[in-house]
mmCIF file of C-alpha atoms in Angstrom:
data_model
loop_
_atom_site.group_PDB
_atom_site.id
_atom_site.type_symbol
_atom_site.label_atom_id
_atom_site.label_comp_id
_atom_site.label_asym_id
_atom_site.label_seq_id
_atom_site.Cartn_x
_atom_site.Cartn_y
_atom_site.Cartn_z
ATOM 1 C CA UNK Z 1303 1.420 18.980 -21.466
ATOM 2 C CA UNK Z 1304 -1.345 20.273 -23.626
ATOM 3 C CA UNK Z 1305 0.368 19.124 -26.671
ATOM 4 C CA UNK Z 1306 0.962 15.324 -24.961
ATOM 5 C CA UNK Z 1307 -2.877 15.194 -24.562
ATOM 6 C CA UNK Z 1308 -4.099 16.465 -27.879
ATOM 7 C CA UNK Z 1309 -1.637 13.633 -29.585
ATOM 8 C CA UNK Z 1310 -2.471 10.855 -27.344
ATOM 9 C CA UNK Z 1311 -6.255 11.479 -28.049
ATOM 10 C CA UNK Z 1312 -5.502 11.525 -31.701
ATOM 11 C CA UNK Z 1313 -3.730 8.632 -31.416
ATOM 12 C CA UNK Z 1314 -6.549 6.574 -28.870
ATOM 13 C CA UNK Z 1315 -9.093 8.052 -31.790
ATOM 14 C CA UNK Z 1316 -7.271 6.111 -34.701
ATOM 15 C CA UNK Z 1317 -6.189 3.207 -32.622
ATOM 16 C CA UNK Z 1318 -10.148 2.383 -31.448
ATOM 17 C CA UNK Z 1319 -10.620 1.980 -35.528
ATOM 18 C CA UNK Z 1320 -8.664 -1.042 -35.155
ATOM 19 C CA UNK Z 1321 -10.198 -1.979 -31.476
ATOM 20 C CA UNK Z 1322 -13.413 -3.000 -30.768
ATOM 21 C CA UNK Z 1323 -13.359 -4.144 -26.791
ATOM 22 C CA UNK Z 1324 -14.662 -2.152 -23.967
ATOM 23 C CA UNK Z 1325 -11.499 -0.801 -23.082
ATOM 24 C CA UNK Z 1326 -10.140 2.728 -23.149
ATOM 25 C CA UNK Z 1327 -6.830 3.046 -25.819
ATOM 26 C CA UNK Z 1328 -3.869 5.369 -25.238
ATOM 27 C CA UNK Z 1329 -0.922 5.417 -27.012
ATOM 28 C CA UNK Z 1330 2.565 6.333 -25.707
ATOM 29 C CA UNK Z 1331 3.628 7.080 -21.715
ATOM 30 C CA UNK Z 1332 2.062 8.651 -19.189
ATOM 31 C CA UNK Z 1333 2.326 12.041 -17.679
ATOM 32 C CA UNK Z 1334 4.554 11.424 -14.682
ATOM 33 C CA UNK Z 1335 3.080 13.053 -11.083
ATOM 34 C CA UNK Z 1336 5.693 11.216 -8.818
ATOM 35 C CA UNK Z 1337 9.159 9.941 -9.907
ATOM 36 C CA UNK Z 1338 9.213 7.789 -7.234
ATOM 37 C CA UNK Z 1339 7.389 6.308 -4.185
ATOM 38 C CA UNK Z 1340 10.337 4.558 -2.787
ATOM 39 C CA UNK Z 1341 14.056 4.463 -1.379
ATOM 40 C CA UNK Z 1342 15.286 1.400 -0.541
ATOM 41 C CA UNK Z 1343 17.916 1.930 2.482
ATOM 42 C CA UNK Z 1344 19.716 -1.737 2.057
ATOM 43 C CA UNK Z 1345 19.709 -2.328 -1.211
ATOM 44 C CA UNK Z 1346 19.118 -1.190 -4.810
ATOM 45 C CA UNK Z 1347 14.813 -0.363 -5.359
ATOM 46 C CA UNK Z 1348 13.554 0.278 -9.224
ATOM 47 C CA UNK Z 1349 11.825 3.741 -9.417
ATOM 48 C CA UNK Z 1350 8.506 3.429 -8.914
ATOM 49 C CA UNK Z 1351 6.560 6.465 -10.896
ATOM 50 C CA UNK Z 1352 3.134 7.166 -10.661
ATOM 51 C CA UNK Z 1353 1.909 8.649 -14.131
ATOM 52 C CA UNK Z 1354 -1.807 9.719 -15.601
ATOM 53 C CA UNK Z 1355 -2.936 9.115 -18.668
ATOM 54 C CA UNK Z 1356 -5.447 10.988 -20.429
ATOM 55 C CA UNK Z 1357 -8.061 10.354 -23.170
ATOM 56 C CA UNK Z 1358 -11.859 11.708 -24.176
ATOM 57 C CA UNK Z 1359 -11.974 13.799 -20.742
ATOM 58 C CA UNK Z 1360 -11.127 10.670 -18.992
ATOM 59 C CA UNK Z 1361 -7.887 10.106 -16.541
ATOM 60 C CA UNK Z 1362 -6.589 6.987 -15.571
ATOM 61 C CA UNK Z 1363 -3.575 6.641 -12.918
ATOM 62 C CA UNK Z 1364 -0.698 4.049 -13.894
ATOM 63 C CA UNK Z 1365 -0.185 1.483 -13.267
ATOM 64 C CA UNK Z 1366 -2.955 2.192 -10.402
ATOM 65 C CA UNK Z 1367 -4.615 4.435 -8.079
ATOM 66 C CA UNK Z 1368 -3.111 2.972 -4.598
ATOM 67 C CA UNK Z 1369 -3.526 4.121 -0.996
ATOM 68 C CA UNK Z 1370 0.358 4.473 -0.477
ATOM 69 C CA UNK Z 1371 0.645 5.568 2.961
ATOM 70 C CA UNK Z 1372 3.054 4.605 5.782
ATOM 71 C CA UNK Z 1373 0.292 4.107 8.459
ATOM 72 C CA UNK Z 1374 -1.569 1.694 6.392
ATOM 73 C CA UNK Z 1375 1.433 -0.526 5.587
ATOM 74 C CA UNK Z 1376 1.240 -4.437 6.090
ATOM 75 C CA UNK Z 1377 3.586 -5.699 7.872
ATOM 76 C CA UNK Z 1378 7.171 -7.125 6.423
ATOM 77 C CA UNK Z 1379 7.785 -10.794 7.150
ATOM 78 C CA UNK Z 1380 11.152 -10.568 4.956
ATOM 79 C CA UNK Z 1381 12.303 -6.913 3.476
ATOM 80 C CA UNK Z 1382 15.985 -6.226 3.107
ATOM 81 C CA UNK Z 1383 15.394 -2.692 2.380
ATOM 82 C CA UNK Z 1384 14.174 -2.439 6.248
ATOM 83 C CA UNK Z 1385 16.587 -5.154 7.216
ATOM 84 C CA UNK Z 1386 14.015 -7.354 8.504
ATOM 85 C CA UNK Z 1387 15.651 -10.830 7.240
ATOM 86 C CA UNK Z 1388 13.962 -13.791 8.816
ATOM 87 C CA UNK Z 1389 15.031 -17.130 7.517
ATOM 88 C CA UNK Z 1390 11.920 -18.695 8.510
ATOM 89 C CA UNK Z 1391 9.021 -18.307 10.687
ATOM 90 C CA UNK Z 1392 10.346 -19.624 13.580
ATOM 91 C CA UNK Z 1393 12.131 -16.452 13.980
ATOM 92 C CA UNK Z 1394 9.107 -14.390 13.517
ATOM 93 C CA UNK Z 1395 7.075 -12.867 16.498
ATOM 94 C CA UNK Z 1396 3.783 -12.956 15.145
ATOM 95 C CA UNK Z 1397 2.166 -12.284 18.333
ATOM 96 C CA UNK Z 1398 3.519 -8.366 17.411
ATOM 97 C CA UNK Z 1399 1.618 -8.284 14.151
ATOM 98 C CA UNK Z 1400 -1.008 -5.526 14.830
ATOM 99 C CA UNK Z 1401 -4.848 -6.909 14.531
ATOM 100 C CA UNK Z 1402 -7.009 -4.688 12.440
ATOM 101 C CA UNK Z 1403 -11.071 -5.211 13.533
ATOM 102 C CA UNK Z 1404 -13.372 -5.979 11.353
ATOM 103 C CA UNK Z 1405 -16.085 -7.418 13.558
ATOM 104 C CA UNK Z 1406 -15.096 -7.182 17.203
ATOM 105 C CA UNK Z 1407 -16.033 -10.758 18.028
ATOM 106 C CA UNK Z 1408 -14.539 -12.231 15.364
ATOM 107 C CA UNK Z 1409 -11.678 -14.842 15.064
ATOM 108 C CA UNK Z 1410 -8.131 -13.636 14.292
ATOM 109 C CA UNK Z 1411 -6.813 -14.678 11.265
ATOM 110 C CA UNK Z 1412 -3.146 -14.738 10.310
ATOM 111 C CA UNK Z 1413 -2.357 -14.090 6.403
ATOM 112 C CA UNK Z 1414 0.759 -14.746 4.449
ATOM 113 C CA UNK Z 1415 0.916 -12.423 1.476
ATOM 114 C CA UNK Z 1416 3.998 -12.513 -1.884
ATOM 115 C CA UNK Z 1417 2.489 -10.225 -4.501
ATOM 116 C CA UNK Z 1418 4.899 -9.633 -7.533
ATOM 117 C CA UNK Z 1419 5.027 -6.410 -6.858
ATOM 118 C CA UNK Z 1420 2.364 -4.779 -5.199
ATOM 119 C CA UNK Z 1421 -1.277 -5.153 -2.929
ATOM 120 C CA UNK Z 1422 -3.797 -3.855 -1.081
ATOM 121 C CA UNK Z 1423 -5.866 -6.296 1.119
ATOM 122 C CA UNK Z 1424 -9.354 -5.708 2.044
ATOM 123 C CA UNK Z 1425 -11.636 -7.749 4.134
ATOM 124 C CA UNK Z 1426 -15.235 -6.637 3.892
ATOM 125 C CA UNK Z 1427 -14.025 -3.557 2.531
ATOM 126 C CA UNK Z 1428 -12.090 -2.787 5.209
ATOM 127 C CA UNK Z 1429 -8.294 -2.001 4.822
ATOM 128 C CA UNK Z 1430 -6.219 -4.643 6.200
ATOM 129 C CA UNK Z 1431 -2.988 -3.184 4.723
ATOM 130 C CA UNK Z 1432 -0.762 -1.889 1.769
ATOM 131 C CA UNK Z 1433 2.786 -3.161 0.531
ATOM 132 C CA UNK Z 1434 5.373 -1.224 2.145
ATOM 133 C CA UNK Z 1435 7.621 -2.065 -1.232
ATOM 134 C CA UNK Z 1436 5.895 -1.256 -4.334
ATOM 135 C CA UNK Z 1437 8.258 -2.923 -6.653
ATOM 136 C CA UNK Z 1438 11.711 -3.808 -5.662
ATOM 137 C CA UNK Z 1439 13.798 -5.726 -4.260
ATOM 138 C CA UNK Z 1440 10.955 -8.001 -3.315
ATOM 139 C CA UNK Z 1441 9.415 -8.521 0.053
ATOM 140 C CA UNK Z 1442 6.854 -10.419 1.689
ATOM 141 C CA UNK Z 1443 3.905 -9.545 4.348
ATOM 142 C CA UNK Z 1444 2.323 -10.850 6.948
ATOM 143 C CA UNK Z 1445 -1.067 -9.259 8.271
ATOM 144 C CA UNK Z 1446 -3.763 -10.251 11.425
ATOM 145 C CA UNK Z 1447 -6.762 -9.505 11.223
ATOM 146 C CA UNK Z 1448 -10.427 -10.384 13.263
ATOM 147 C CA UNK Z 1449 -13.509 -11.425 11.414
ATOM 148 C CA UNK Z 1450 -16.570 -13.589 11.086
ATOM 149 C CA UNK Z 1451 -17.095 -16.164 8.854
ATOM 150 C CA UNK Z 1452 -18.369 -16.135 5.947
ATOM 151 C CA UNK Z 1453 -16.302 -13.128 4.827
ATOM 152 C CA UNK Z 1454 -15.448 -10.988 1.676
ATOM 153 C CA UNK Z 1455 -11.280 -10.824 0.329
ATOM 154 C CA UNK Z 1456 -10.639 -8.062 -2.324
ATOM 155 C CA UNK Z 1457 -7.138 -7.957 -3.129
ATOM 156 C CA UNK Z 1458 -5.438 -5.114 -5.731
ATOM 157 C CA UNK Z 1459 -2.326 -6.314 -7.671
ATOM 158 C CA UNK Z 1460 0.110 -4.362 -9.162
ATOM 159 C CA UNK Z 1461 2.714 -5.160 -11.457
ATOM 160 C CA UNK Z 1462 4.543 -1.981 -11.129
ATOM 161 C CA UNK Z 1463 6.433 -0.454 -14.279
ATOM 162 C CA UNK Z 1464 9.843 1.575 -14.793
ATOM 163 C CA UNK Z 1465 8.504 3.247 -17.860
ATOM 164 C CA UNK Z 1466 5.152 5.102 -16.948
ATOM 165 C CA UNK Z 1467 2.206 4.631 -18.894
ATOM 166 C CA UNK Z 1468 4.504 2.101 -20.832
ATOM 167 C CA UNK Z 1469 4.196 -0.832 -18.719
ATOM 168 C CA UNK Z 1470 7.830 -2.207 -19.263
ATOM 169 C CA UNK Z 1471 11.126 -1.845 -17.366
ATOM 170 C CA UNK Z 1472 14.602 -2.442 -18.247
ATOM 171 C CA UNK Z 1473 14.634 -5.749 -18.100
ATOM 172 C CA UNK Z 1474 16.771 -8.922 -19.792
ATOM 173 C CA UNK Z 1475 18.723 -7.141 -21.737
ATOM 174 C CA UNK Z 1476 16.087 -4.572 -23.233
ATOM 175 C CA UNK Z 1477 14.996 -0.894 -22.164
ATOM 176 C CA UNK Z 1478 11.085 -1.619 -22.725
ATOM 177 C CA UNK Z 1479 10.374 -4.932 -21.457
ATOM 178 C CA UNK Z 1480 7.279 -5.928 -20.067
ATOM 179 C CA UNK Z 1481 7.610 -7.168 -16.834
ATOM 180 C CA UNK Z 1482 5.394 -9.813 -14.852
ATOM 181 C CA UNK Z 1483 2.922 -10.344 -12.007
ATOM 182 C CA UNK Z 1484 1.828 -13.041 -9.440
ATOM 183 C CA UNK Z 1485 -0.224 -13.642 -6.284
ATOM 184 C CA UNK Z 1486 0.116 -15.959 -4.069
ATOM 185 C CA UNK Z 1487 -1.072 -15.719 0.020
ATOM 186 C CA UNK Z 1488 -2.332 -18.096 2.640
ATOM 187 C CA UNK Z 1489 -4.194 -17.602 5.782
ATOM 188 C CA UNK Z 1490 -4.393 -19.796 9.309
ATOM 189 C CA UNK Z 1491 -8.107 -20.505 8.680
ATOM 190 C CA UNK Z 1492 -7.586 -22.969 5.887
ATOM 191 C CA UNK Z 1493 -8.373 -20.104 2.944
ATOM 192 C CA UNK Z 1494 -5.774 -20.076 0.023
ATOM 193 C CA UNK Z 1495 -5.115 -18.046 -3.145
ATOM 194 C CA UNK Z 1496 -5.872 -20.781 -6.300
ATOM 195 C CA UNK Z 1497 -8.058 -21.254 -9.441
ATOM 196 C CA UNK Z 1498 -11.259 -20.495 -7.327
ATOM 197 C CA UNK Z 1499 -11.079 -17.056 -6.735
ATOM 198 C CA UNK Z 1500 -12.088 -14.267 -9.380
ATOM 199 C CA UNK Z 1501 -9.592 -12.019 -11.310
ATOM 200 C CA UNK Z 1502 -10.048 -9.123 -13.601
ATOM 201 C CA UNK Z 1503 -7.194 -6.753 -15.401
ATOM 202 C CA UNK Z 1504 -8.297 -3.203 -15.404
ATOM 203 C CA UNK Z 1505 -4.669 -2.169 -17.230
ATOM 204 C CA UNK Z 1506 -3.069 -4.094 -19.766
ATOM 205 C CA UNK Z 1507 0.296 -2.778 -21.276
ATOM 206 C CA UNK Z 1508 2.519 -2.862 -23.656
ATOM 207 C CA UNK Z 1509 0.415 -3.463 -26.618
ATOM 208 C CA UNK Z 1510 2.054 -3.694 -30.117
ATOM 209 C CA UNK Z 1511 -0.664 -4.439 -32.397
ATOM 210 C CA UNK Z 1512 -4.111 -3.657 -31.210
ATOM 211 C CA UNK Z 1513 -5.332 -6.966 -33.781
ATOM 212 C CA UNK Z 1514 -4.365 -9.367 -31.264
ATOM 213 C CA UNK Z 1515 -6.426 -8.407 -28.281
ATOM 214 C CA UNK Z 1516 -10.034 -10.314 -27.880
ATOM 215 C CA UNK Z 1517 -12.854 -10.153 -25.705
ATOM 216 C CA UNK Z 1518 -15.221 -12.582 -24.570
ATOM 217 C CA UNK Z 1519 -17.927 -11.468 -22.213
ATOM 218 C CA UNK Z 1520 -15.606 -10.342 -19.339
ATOM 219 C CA UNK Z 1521 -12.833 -12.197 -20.400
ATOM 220 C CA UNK Z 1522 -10.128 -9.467 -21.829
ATOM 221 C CA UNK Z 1523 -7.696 -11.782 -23.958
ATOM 222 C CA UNK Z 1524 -4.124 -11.101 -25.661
ATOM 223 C CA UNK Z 1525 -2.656 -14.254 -25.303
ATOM 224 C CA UNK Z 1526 -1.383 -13.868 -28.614
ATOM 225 C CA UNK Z 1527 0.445 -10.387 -28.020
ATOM 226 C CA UNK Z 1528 3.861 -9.843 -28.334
ATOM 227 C CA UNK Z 1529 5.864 -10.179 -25.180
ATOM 228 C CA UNK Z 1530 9.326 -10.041 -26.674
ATOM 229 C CA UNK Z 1531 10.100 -6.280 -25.748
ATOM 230 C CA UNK Z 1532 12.860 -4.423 -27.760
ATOM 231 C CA UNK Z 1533 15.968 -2.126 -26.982
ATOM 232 C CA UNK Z 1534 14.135 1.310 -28.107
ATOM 233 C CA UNK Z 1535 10.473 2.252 -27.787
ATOM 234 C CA UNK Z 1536 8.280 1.086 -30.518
ATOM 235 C CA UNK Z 1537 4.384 2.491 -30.930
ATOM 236 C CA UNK Z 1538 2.335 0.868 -28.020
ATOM 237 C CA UNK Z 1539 -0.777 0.778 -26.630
ATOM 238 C CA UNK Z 1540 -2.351 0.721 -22.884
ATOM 239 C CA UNK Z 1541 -5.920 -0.616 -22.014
ATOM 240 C CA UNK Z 1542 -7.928 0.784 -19.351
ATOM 241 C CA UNK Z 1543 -11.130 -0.350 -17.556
ATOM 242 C CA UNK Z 1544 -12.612 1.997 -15.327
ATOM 243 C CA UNK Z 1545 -12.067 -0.039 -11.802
ATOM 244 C CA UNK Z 1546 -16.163 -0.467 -10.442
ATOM 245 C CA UNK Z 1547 -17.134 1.388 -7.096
ATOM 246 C CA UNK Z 1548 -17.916 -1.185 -4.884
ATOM 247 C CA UNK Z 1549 -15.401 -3.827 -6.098
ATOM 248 C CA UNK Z 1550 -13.924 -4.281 -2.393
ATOM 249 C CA UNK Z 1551 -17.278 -5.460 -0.940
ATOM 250 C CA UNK Z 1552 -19.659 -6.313 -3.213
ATOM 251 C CA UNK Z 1553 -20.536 -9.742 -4.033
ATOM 252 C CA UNK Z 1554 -21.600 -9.476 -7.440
ATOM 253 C CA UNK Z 1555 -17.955 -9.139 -9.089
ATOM 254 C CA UNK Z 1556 -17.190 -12.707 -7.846
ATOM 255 C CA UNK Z 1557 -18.577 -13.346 -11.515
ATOM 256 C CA UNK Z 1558 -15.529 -12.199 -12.870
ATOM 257 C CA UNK Z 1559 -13.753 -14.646 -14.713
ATOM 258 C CA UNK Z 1560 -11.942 -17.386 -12.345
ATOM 259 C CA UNK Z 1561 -7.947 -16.876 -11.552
ATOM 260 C CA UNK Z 1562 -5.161 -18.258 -13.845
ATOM 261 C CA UNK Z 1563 -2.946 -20.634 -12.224
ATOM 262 C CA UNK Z 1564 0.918 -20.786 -12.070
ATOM 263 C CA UNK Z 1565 3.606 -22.320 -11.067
ATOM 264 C CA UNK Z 1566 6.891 -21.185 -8.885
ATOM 265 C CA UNK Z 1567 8.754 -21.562 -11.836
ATOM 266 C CA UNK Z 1568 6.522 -19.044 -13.947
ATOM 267 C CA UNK Z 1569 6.646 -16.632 -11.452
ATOM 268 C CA UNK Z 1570 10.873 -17.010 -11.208
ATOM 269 C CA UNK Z 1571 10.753 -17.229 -7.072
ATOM 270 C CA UNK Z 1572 13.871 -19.650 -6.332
ATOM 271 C CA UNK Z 1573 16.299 -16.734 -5.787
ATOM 272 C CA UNK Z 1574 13.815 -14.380 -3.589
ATOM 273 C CA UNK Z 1575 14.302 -15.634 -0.018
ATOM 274 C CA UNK Z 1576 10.989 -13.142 0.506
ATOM 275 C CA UNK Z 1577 9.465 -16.307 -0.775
ATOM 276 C CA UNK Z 1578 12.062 -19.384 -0.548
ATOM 277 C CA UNK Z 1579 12.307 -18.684 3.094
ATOM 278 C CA UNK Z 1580 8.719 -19.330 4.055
ATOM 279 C CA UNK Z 1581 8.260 -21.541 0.835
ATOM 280 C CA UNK Z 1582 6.001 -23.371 3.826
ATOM 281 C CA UNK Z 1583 3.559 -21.170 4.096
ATOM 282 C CA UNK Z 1584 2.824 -20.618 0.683
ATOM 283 C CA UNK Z 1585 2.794 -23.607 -1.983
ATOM 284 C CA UNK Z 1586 3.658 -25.364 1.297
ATOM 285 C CA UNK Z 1587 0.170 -24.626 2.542
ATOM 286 C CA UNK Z 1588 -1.594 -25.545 -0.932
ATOM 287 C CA UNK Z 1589 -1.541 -21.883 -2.149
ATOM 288 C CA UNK Z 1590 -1.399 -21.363 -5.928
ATOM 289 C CA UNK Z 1591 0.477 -18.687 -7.528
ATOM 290 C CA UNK Z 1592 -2.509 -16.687 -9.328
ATOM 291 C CA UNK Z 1593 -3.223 -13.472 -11.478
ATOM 292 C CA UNK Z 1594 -4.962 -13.146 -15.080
ATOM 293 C CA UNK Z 1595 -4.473 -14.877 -18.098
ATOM 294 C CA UNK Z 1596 -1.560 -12.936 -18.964
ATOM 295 C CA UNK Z 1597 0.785 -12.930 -16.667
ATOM 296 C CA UNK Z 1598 2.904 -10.556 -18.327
ATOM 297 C CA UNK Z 1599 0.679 -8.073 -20.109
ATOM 298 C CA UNK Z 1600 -1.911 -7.204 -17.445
ATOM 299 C CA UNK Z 1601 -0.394 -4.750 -14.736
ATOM 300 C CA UNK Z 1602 -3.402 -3.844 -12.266
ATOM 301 C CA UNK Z 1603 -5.599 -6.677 -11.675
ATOM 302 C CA UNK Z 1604 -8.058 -6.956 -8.992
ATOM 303 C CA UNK Z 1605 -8.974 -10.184 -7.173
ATOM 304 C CA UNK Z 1606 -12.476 -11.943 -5.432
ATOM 305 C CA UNK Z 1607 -12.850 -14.567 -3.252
ATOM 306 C CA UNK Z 1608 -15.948 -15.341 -0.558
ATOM 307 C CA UNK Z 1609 -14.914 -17.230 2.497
ATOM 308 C CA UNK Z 1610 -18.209 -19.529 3.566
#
């Protein structure tokens, strides 16, 4: 262990010579704390590890920090692990979706969540609920909750990773592959994930060649990094922001830079029946797939939105 920390702070030392941004550099994986969160019972999950990664007395968790806890679980509108396989939402009792308070004379509001792979919703900064699944096979959520308008959303994405620390999986054809994210929810009174709402990565991985990453006021850029992945590991990178206290309620990070839209087809949804099933409530509804400029390099991003 001691040995892993001393080279990957050597390592974040000479790769900062070639990196000039804001963020934190580590090379190489992470030190692994849990193998992995999940099981699925009907099917075949991907491990899910959760690693740390350490560099100038600083520790970041990969590919986040979550609140992972069966009691806070959204719940499933379509999981196969749990066997919960509505074909549409006609066959869902949403009257037995549990309401979590936020103001106790507030209207309930029904939300519609597909994250590619994993959230956390919070309304006000109050916990509305976790995904049961943190990576696969993929799932969808439905959550009820009672607030006044205008209200805060804070949603954390996760694009979860096989490889700890590495961000990659094994994945078309190659061991270290970087995988991809996406966002997309709807909710009964009107509000809808597009290019309005604020996004910020806080962990971008793998990166080959620290040359091609940019950064533009708050905008963290690698749109020209390699994506291409390769059968054995290579040297890479990982970028980490610290996430800010007070993300989940306060106003001010609505200044992040605005959400990347995409389409059904960039996020590869037409075989998921999570999705396809209740393809209604989603793009259906005017919901946009969103996430970061890079859809495929940045693994924990955080979203903003302000309901008036």
């Amino acid at each position: 262990m001691l040995a892993f920390l001393v080279t990957s702070a050597l390592l974040s030392f000479t790769a900062r010579g070639e990196y000039s941004g804001t963020a934190t550099v580590i090379e190489g994986s992470a030190d692994v704390k849990v193998e992995n969160l999940y099981i699925c019972e009907n099917g075949r999950s991907r491990p899910s590890p959760i690693g740390e990664k350490q560099s100038d007395g600083q520790t970041f968790v990969v590919p986040a920090d979550v609140q992972y806890e069966e009691q806070k679980f959204a719940t499933n509108l379509y999981d196969q692990c749990s066997n919960v396989k509505p074909s549409s939402l006609a066959d869902v009792d949403v009257s037995a979706v549990p309401v979590v308070e936020v103001d106790s004379d507030g209207e309930i509001v029904t939300g519609y969540i597909f994250a590619d792979n994993y959230f956390e919703l919070y309304i006000n900064g109050t916990l509305i609920g976790v995904d049961p699944v943190p990576f696969t096979p993929f799932n969808s959520n439905i959550v009820r909750f009672k607030v006044n308008k205008p209200y805060d959303i804070a949603i954390k994405v996760v694009d979860w990773e096989e490889n700890s620390g590495l961000g990659s999986e094994n994945n078309r054809g190659k061991r270290y592959h970087a995988g991809d994210g996406g966002l997309i929810a709807s909710f009964t009174d009107g509000t809808k994930t597009n290019g309005d709402w604020s996004a910020q990565t806080f962990y971008t991985s793998p990166i080959t060649d620290l040359n091609c990453v940019e950064e533009n006021g708050q905008h963290r850029i690698t749109a020209t990094c390699d994506t291409d992945g390769s059968d054995s590991y290579v040297t890479t990178y990982s970028l980490h922001w610290g996430v800010p206290n007070g993300w989940k309620a306060n106003d001010k990070f609505e200044a992040w830079p605005k959400a990347t839209e995409f389409t059904e087809d960039d996020i590869g949804v037409n075989n998921k029946k999570a999705y396809m099933n209740f393809q209604e409530q989603f793009t259906g509804s005017g919901a946009k797939f969103i996430w970061s400029k890079n859809l495929v390099l940045d693994n924990l991003v955080l979203f903003r939105y302000s309901v008036k």
